Short mmCIF file of N, CA and C in Angstrom, two decimals:
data_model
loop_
_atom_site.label_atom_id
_atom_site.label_comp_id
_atom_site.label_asym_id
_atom_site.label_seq_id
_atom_site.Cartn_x
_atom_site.Cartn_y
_atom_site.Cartn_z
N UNK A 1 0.84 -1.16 0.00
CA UNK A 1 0.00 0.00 0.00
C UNK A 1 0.89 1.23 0.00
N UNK A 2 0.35 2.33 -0.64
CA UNK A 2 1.29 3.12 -0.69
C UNK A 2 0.43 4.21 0.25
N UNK A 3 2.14 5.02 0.46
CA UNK A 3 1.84 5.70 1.94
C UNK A 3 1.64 7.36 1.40
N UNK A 4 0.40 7.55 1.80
CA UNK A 4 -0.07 9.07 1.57
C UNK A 4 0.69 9.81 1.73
N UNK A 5 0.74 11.01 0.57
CA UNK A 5 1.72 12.47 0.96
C UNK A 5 1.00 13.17 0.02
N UNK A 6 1.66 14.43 -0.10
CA UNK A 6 0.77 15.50 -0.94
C UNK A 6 0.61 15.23 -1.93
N UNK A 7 0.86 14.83 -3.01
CA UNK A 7 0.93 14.45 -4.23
C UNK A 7 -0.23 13.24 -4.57
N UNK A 8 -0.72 12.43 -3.24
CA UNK A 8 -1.42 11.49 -3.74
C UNK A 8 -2.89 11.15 -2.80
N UNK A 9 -2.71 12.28 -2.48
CA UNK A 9 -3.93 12.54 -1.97
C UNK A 9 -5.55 12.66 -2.34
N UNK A 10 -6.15 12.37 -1.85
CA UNK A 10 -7.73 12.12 -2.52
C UNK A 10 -8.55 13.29 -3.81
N UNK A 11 -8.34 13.34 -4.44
CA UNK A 11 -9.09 15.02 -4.87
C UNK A 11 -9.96 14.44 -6.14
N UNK A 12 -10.37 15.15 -6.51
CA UNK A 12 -11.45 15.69 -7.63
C UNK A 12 -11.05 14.45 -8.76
N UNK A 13 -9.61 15.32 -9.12
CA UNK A 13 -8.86 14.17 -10.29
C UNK A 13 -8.41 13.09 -10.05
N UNK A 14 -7.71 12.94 -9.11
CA UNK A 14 -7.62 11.56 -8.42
C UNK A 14 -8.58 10.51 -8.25
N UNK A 15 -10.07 10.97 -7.98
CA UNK A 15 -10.98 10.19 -8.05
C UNK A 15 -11.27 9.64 -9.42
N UNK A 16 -11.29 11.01 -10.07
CA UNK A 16 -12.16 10.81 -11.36
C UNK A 16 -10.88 9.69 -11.82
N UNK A 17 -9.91 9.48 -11.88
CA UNK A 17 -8.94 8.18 -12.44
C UNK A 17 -9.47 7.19 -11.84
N UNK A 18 -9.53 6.76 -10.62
CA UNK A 18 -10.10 5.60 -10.20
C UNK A 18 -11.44 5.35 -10.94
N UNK A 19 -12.46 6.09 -11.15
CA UNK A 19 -13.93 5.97 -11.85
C UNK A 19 -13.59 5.46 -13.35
N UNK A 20 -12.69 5.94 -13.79
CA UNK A 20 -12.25 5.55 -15.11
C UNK A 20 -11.79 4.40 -15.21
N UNK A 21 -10.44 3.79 -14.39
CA UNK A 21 -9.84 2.38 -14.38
C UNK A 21 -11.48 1.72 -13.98
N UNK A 22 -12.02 1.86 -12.98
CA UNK A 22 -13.56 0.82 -12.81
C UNK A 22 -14.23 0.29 -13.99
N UNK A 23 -14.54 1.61 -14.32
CA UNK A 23 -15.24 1.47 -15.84
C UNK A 23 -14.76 1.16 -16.93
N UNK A 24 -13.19 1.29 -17.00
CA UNK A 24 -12.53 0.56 -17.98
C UNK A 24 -12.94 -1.45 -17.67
N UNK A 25 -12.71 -1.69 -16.12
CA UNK A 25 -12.51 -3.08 -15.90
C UNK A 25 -13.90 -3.43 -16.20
N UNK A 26 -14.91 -2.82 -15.76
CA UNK A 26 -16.06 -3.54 -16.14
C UNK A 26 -16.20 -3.20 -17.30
N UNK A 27 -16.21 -2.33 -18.45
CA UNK A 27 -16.38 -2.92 -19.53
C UNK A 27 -15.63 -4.32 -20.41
N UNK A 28 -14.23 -4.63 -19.84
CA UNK A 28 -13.57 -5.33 -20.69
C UNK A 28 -14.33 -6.69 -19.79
N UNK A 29 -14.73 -6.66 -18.87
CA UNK A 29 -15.12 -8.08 -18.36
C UNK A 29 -16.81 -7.95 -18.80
N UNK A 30 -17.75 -7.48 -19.08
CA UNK A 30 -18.60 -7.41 -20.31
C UNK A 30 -18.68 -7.96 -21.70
N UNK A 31 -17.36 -7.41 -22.30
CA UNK A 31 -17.12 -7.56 -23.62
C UNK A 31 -16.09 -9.13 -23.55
N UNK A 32 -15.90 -9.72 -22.33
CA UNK A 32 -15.31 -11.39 -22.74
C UNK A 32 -16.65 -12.02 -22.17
N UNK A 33 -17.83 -11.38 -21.71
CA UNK A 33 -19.16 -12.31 -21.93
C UNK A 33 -19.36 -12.19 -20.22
N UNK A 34 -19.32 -11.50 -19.71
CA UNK A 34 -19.00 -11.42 -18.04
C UNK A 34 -21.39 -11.29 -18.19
N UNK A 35 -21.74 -11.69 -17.06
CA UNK A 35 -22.81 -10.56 -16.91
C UNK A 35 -22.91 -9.50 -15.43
N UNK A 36 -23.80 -9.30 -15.75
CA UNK A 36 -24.63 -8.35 -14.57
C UNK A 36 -25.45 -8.74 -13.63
N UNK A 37 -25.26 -9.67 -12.53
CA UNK A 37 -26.63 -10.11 -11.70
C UNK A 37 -26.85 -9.54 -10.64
N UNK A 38 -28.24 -8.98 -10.99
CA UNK A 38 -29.01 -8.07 -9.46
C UNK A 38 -29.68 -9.00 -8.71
N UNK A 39 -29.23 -8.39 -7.46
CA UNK A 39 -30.44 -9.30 -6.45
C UNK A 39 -30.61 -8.37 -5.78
N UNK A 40 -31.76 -8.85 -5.26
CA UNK A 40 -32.16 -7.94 -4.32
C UNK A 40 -31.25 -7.49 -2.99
N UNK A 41 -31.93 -6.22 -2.72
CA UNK A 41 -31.18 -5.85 -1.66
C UNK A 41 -32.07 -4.72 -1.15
N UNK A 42 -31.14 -3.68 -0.19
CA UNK A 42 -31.54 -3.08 0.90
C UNK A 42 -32.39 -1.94 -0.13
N UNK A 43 -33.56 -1.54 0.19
CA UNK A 43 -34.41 -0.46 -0.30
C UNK A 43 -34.45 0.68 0.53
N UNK A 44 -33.49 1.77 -0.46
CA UNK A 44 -33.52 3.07 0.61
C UNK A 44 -34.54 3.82 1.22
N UNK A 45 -34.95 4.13 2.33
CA UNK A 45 -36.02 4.54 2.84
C UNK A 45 -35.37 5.93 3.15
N UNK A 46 -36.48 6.83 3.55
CA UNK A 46 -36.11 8.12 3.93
C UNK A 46 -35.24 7.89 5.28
N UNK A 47 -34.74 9.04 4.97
CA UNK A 47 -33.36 8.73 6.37
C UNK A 47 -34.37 9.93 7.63
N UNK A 48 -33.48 9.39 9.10
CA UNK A 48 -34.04 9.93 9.95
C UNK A 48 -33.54 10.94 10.13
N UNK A 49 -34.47 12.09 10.56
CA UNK A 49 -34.25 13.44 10.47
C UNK A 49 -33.20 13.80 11.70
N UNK A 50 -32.70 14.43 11.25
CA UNK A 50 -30.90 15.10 11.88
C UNK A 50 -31.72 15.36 13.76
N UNK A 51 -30.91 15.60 14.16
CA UNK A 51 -31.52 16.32 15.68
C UNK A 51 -31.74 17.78 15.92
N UNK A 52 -31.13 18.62 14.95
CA UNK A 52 -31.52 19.72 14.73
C UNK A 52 -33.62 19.98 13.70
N UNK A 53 -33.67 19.08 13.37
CA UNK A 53 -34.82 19.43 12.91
C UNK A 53 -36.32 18.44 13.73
N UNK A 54 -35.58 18.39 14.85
CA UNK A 54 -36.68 17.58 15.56
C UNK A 54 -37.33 19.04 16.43
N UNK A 55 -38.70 18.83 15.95
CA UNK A 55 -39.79 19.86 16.75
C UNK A 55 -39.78 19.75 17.98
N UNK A 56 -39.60 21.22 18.66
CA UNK A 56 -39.04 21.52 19.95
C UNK A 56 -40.83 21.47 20.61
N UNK A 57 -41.01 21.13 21.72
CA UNK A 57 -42.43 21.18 22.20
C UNK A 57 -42.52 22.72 22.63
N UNK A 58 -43.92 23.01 23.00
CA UNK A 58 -44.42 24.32 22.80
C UNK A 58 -44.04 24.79 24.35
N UNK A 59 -44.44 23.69 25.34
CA UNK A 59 -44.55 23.87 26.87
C UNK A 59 -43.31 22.60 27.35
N UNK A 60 -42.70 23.31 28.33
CA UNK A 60 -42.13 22.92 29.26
C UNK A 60 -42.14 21.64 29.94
N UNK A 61 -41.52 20.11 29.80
CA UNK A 61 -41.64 18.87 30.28
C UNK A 61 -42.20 19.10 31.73
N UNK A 62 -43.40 18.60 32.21
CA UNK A 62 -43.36 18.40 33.39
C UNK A 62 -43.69 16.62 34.31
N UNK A 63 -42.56 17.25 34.93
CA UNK A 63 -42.27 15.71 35.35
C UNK A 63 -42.98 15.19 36.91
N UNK A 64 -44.33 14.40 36.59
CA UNK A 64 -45.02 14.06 37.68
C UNK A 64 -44.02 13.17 39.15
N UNK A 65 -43.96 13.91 39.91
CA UNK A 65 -42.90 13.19 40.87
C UNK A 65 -44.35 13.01 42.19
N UNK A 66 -44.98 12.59 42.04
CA UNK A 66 -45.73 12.06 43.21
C UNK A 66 -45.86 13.14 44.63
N UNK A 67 -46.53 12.59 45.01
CA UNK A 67 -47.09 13.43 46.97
C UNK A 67 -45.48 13.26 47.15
N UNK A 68 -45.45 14.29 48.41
CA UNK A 68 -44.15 14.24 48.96
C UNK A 68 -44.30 13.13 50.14
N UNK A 69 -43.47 13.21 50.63
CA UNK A 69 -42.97 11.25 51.51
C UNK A 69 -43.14 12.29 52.70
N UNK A 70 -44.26 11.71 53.86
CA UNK A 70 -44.29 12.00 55.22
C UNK A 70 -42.87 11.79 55.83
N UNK A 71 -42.42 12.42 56.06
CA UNK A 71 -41.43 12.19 57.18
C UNK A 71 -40.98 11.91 58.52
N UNK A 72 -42.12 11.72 59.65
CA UNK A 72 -42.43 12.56 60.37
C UNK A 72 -43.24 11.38 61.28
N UNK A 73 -42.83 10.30 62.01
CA UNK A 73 -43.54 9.47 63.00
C UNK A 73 -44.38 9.85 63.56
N UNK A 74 -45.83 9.09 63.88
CA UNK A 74 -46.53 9.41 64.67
C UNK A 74 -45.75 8.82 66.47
N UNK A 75 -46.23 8.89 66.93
CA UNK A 75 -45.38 8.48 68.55
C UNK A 75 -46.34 7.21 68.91
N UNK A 76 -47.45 6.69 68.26
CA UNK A 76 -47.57 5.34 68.57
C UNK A 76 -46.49 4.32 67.22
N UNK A 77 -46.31 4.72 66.42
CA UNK A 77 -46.12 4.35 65.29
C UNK A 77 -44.85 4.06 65.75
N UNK A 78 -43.86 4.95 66.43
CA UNK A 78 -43.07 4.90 66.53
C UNK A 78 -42.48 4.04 67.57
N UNK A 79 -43.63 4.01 68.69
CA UNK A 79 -43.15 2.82 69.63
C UNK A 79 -43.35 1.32 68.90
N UNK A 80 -44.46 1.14 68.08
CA UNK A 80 -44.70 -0.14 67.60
C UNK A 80 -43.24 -0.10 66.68
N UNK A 81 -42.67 0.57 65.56
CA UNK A 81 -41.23 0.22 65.55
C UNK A 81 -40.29 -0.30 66.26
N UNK A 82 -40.08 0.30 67.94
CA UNK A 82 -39.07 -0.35 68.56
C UNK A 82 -39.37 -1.82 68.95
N UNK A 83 -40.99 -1.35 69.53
CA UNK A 83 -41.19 -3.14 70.09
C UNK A 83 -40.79 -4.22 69.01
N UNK A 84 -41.31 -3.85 67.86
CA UNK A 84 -40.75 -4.92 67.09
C UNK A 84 -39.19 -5.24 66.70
N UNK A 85 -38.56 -4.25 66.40
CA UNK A 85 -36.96 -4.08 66.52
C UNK A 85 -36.37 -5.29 68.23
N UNK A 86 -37.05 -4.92 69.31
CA UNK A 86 -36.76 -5.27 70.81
C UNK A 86 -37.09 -6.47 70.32
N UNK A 87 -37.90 -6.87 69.87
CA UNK A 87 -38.18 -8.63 69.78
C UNK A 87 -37.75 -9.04 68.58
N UNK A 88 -37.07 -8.84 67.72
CA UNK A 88 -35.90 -9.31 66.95
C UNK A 88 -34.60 -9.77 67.45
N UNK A 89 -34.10 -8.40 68.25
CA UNK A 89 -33.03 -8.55 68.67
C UNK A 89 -32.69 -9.48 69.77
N UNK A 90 -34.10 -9.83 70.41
CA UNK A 90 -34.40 -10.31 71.54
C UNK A 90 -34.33 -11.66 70.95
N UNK A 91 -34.92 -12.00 69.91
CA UNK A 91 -34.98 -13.49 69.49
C UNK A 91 -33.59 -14.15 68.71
N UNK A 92 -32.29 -12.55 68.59
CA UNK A 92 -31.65 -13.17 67.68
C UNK A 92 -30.74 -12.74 66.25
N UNK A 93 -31.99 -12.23 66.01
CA UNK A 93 -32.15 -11.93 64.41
C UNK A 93 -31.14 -11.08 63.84
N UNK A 94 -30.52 -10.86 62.74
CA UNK A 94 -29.81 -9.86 62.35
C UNK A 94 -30.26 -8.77 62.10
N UNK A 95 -29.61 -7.45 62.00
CA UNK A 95 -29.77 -6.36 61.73
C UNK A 95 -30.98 -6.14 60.83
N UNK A 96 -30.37 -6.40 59.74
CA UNK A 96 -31.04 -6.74 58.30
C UNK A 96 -32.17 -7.78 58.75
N UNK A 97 -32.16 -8.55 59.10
CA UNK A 97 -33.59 -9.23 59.14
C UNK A 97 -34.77 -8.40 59.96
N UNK A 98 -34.18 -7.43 60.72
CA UNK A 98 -35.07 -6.50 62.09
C UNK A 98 -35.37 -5.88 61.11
N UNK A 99 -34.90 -5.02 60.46
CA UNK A 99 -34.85 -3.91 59.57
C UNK A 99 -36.15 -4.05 58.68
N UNK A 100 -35.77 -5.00 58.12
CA UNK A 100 -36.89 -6.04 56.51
C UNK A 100 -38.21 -5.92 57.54
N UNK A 101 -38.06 -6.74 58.69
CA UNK A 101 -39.51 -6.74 59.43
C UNK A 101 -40.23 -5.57 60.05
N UNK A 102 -39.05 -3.98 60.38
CA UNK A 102 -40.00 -3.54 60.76
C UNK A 102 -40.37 -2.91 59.51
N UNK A 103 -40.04 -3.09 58.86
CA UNK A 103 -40.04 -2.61 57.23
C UNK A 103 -39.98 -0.79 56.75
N UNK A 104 -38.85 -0.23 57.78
CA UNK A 104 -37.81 0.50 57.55
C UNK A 104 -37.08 1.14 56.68
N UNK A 105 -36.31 2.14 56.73
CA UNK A 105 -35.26 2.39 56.12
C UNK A 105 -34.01 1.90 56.80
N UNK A 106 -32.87 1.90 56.56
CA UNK A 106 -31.53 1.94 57.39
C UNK A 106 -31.33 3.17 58.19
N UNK A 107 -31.28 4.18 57.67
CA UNK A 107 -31.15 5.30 58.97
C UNK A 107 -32.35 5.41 59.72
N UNK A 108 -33.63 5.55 59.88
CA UNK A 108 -34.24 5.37 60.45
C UNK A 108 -34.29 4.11 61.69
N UNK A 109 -33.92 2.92 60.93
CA UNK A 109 -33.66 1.54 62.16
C UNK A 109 -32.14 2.12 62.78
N UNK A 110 -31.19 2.68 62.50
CA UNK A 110 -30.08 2.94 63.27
C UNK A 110 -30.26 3.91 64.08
N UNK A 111 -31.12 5.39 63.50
CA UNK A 111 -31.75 6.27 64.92
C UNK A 111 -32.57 5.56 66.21
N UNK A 112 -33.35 4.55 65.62
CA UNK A 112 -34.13 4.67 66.59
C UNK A 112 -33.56 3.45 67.55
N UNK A 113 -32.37 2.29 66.95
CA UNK A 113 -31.36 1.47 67.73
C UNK A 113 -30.90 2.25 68.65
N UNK A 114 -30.67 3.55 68.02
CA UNK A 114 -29.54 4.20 69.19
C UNK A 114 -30.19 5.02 70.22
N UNK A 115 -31.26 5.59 69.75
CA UNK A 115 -31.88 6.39 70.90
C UNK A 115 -32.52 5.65 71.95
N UNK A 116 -32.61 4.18 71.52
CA UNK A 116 -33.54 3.41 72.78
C UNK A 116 -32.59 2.04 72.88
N UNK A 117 -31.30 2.66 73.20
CA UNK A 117 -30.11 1.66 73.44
C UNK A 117 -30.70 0.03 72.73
N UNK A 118 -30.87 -0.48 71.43
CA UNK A 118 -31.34 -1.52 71.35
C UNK A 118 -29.73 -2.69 70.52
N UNK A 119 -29.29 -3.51 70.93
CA UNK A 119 -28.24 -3.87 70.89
C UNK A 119 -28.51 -5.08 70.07
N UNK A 120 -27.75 -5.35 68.95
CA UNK A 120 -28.03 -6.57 68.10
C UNK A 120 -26.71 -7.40 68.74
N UNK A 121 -26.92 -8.86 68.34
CA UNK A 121 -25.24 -9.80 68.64
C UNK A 121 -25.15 -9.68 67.51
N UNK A 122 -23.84 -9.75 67.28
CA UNK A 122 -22.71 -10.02 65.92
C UNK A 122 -22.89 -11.15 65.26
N UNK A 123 -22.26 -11.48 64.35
CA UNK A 123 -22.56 -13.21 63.52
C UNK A 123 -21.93 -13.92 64.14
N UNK A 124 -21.02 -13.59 64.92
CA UNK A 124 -20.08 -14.58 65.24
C UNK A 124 -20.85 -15.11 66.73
N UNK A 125 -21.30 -14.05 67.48
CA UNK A 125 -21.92 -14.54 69.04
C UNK A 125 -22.88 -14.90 68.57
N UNK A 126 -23.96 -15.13 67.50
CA UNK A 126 -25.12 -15.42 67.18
C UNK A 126 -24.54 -17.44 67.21
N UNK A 127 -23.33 -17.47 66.59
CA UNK A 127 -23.07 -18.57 66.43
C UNK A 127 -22.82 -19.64 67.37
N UNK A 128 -21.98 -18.46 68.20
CA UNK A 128 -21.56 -19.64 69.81
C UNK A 128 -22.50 -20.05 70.04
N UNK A 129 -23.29 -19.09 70.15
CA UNK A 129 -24.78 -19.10 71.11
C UNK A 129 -25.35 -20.30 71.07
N UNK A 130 -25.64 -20.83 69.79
CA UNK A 130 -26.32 -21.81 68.76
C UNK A 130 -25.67 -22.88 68.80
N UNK A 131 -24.19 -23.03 69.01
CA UNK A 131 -23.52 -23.89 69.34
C UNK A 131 -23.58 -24.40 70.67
N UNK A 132 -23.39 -23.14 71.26
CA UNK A 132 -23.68 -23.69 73.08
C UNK A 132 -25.10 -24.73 73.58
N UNK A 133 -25.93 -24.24 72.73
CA UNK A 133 -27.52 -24.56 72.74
C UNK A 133 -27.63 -26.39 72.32
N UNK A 134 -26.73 -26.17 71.17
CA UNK A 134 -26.48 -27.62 70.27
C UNK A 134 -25.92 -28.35 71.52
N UNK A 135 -24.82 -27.71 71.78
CA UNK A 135 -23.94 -28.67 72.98
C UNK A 135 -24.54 -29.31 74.63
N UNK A 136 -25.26 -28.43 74.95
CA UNK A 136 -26.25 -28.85 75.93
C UNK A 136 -27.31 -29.74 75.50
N UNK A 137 -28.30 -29.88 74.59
CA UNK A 137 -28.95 -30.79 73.97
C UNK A 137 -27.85 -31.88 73.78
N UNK A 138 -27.21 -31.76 73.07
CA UNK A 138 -26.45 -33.17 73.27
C UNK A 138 -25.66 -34.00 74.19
N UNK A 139 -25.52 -32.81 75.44
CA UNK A 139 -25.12 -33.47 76.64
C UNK A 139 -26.31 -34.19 77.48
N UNK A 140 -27.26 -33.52 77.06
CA UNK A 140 -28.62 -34.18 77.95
C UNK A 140 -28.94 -35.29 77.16
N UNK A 141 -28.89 -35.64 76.05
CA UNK A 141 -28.88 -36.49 75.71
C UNK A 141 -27.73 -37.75 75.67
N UNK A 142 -26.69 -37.89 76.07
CA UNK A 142 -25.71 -38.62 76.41
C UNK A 142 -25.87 -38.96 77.96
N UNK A 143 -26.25 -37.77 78.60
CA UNK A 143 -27.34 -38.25 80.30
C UNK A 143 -28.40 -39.31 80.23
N UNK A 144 -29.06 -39.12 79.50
CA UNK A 144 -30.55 -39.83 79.21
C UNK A 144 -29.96 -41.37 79.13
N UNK A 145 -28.65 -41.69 78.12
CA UNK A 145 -28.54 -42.65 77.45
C UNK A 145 -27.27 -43.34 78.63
N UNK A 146 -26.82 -42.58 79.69
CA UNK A 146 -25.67 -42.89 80.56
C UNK A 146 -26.44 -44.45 81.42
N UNK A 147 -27.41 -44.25 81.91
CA UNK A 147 -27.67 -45.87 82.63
C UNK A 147 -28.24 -46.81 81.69
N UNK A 148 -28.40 -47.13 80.61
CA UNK A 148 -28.44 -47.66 79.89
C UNK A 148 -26.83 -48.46 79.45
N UNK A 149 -26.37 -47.13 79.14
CA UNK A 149 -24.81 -47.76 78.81
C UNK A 149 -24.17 -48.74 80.13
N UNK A 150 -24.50 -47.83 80.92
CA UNK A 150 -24.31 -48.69 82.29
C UNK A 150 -24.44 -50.11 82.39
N UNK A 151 -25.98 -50.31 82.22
CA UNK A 151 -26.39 -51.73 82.06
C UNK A 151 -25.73 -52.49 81.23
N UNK A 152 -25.59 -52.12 80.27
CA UNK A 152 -24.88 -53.11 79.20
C UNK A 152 -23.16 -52.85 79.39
N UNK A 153 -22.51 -52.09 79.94
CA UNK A 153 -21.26 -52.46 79.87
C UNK A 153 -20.70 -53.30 80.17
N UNK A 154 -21.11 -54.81 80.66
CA UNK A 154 -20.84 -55.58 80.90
C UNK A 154 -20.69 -56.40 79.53
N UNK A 155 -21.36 -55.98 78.08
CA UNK A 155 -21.43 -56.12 77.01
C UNK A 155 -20.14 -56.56 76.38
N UNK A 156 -19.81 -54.87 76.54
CA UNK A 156 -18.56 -54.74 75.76
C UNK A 156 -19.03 -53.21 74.91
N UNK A 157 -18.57 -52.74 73.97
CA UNK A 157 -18.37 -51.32 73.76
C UNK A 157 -19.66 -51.64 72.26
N UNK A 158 -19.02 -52.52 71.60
CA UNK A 158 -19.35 -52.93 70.09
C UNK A 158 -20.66 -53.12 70.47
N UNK A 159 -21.40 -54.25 71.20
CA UNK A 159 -22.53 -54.86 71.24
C UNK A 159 -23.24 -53.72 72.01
N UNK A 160 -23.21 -53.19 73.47
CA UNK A 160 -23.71 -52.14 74.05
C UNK A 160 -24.03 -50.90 72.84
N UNK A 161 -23.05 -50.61 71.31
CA UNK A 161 -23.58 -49.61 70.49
C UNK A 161 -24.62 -50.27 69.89
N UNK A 162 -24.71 -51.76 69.23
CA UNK A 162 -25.30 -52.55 68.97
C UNK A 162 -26.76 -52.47 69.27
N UNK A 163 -26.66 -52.56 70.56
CA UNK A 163 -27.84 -53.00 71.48
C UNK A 163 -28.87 -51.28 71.27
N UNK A 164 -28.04 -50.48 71.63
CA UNK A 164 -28.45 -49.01 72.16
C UNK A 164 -28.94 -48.06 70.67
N UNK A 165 -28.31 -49.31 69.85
CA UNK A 165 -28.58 -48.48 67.80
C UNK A 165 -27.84 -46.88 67.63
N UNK A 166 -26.50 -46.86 68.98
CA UNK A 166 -25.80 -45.74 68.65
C UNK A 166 -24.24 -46.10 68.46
N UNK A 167 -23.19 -44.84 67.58
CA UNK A 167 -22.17 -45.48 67.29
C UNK A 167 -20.95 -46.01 68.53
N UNK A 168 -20.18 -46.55 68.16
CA UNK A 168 -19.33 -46.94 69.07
C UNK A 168 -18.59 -45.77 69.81
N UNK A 169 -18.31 -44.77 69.17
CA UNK A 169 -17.61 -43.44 69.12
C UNK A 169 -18.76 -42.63 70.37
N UNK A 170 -19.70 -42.70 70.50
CA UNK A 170 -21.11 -42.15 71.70
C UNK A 170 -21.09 -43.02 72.84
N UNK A 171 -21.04 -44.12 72.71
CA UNK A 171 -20.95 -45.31 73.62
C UNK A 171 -19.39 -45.03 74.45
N UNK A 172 -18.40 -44.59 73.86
CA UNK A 172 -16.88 -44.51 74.86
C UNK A 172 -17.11 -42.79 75.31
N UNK A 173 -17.80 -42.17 74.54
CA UNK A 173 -17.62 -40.74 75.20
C UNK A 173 -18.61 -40.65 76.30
N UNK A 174 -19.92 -41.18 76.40
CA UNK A 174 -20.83 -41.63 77.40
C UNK A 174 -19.82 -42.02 78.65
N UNK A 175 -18.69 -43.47 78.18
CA UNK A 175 -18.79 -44.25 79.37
C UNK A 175 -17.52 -42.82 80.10
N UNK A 176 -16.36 -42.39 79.16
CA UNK A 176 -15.32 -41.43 79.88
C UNK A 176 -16.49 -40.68 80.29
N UNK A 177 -17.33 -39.70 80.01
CA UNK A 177 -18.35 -38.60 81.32
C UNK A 177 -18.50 -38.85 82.08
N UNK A 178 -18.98 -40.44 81.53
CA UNK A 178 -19.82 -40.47 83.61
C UNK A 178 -19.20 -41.91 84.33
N UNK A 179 -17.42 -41.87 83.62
CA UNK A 179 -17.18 -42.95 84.84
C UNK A 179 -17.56 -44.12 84.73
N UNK A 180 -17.93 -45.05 83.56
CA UNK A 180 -18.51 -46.31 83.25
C UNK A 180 -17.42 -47.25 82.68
N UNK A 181 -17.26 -48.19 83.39
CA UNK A 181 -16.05 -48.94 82.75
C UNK A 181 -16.48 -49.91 82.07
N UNK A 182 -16.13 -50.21 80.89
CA UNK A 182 -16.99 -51.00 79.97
C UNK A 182 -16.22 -52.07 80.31
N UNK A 183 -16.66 -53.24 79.17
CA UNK A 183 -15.79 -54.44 79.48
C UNK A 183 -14.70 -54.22 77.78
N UNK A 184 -13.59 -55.12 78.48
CA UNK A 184 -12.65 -54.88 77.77
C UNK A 184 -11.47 -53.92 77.52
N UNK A 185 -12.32 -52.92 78.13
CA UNK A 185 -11.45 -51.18 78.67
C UNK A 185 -11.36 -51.32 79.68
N UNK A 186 -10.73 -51.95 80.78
CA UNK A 186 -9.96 -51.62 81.68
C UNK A 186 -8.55 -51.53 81.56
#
């Protein structure tokens, strides 16, 4: 390709040579028997009008923005917010879940957290908590199942899980809690 400079730049005459070599090539490929096949194609339609000629309206856009937003608690309204906030937090719940229920904004649930000292737990103490809860249920239940194990330790560890339809692994942590010497473990 050759590299543009003054001399070969686009103009008037320059074109008109290219229009000429065209029309030279299509005639000589004509005259060795070439043809012409039309097909169909794109049908020019009126083009869309520029943005300068788009009709300016007569009056002024007015833009319906609705009633304005009360702002402004009633003072029962406002206690039924906290109570419900107090028994979220009371049961647990996260921030975001208090929030959704009293069905809130965020600054609004953080004013009214703070003005009526209302204290959420973190994710992480939500978790102990739940864990601690898990861990007591399952100690009362290893109680429940302790004279039972009792009875059968005369078994042996295998048959006493056997017997009791729990694993062997519940059956030795049972007997170390509460002091049960099975047979075979001494």
């Amino acid at each position: 390709m050759e590299a543009i400079t003054t001399l070969n730049l686009p103009t008037a005459a320059g074109r008109e040579a290219i229009r000429q070599d065209l029309e030279a090539a299509t005639q000589a490929f004509l005259s060795s028997g070439g043809k012409v096949q039309e097909v169909e194609g794109f049908e020019r339609t009126r083009p869309l009008p520029g943005r300068r000629e788009v009709p300016r309206s007569k009056a002024p856009i007015k833009r319906n923005r609705g009633l304005p937003k009360k702002h402004r608690l009633t003072l029962e309204h406002e206690q039924e917010l906290i109570a419900i906030i107090r028994q979220a937090a009371a049961a647990g719940q996260s921030q975001s879940a208090a929030r959704e229920a009293a069905g809130i904004g965020q600054l609004l649930f953080m004013s009214l957290c703070l003005e009526n000292n209302i204290r959420f737990m973190k994710a992480g103490d939500a978790r102990q908590i739940a864990n601690r809860e898990r861990a007591k249920t399952s100690k009362a239940k290893r109680d429940a199942l302790a004279p039972k194990v009792a009875a059968y330790a005369h078994m042996g560890i295998i048959a006493c899980a056997a017997m009791l339809k729990i694993s062997d692994g519940h059956v030795r942590r049972i007997a170390r809690e509460n002091g049960i010497v099975m047979k075979g473990c001494q």
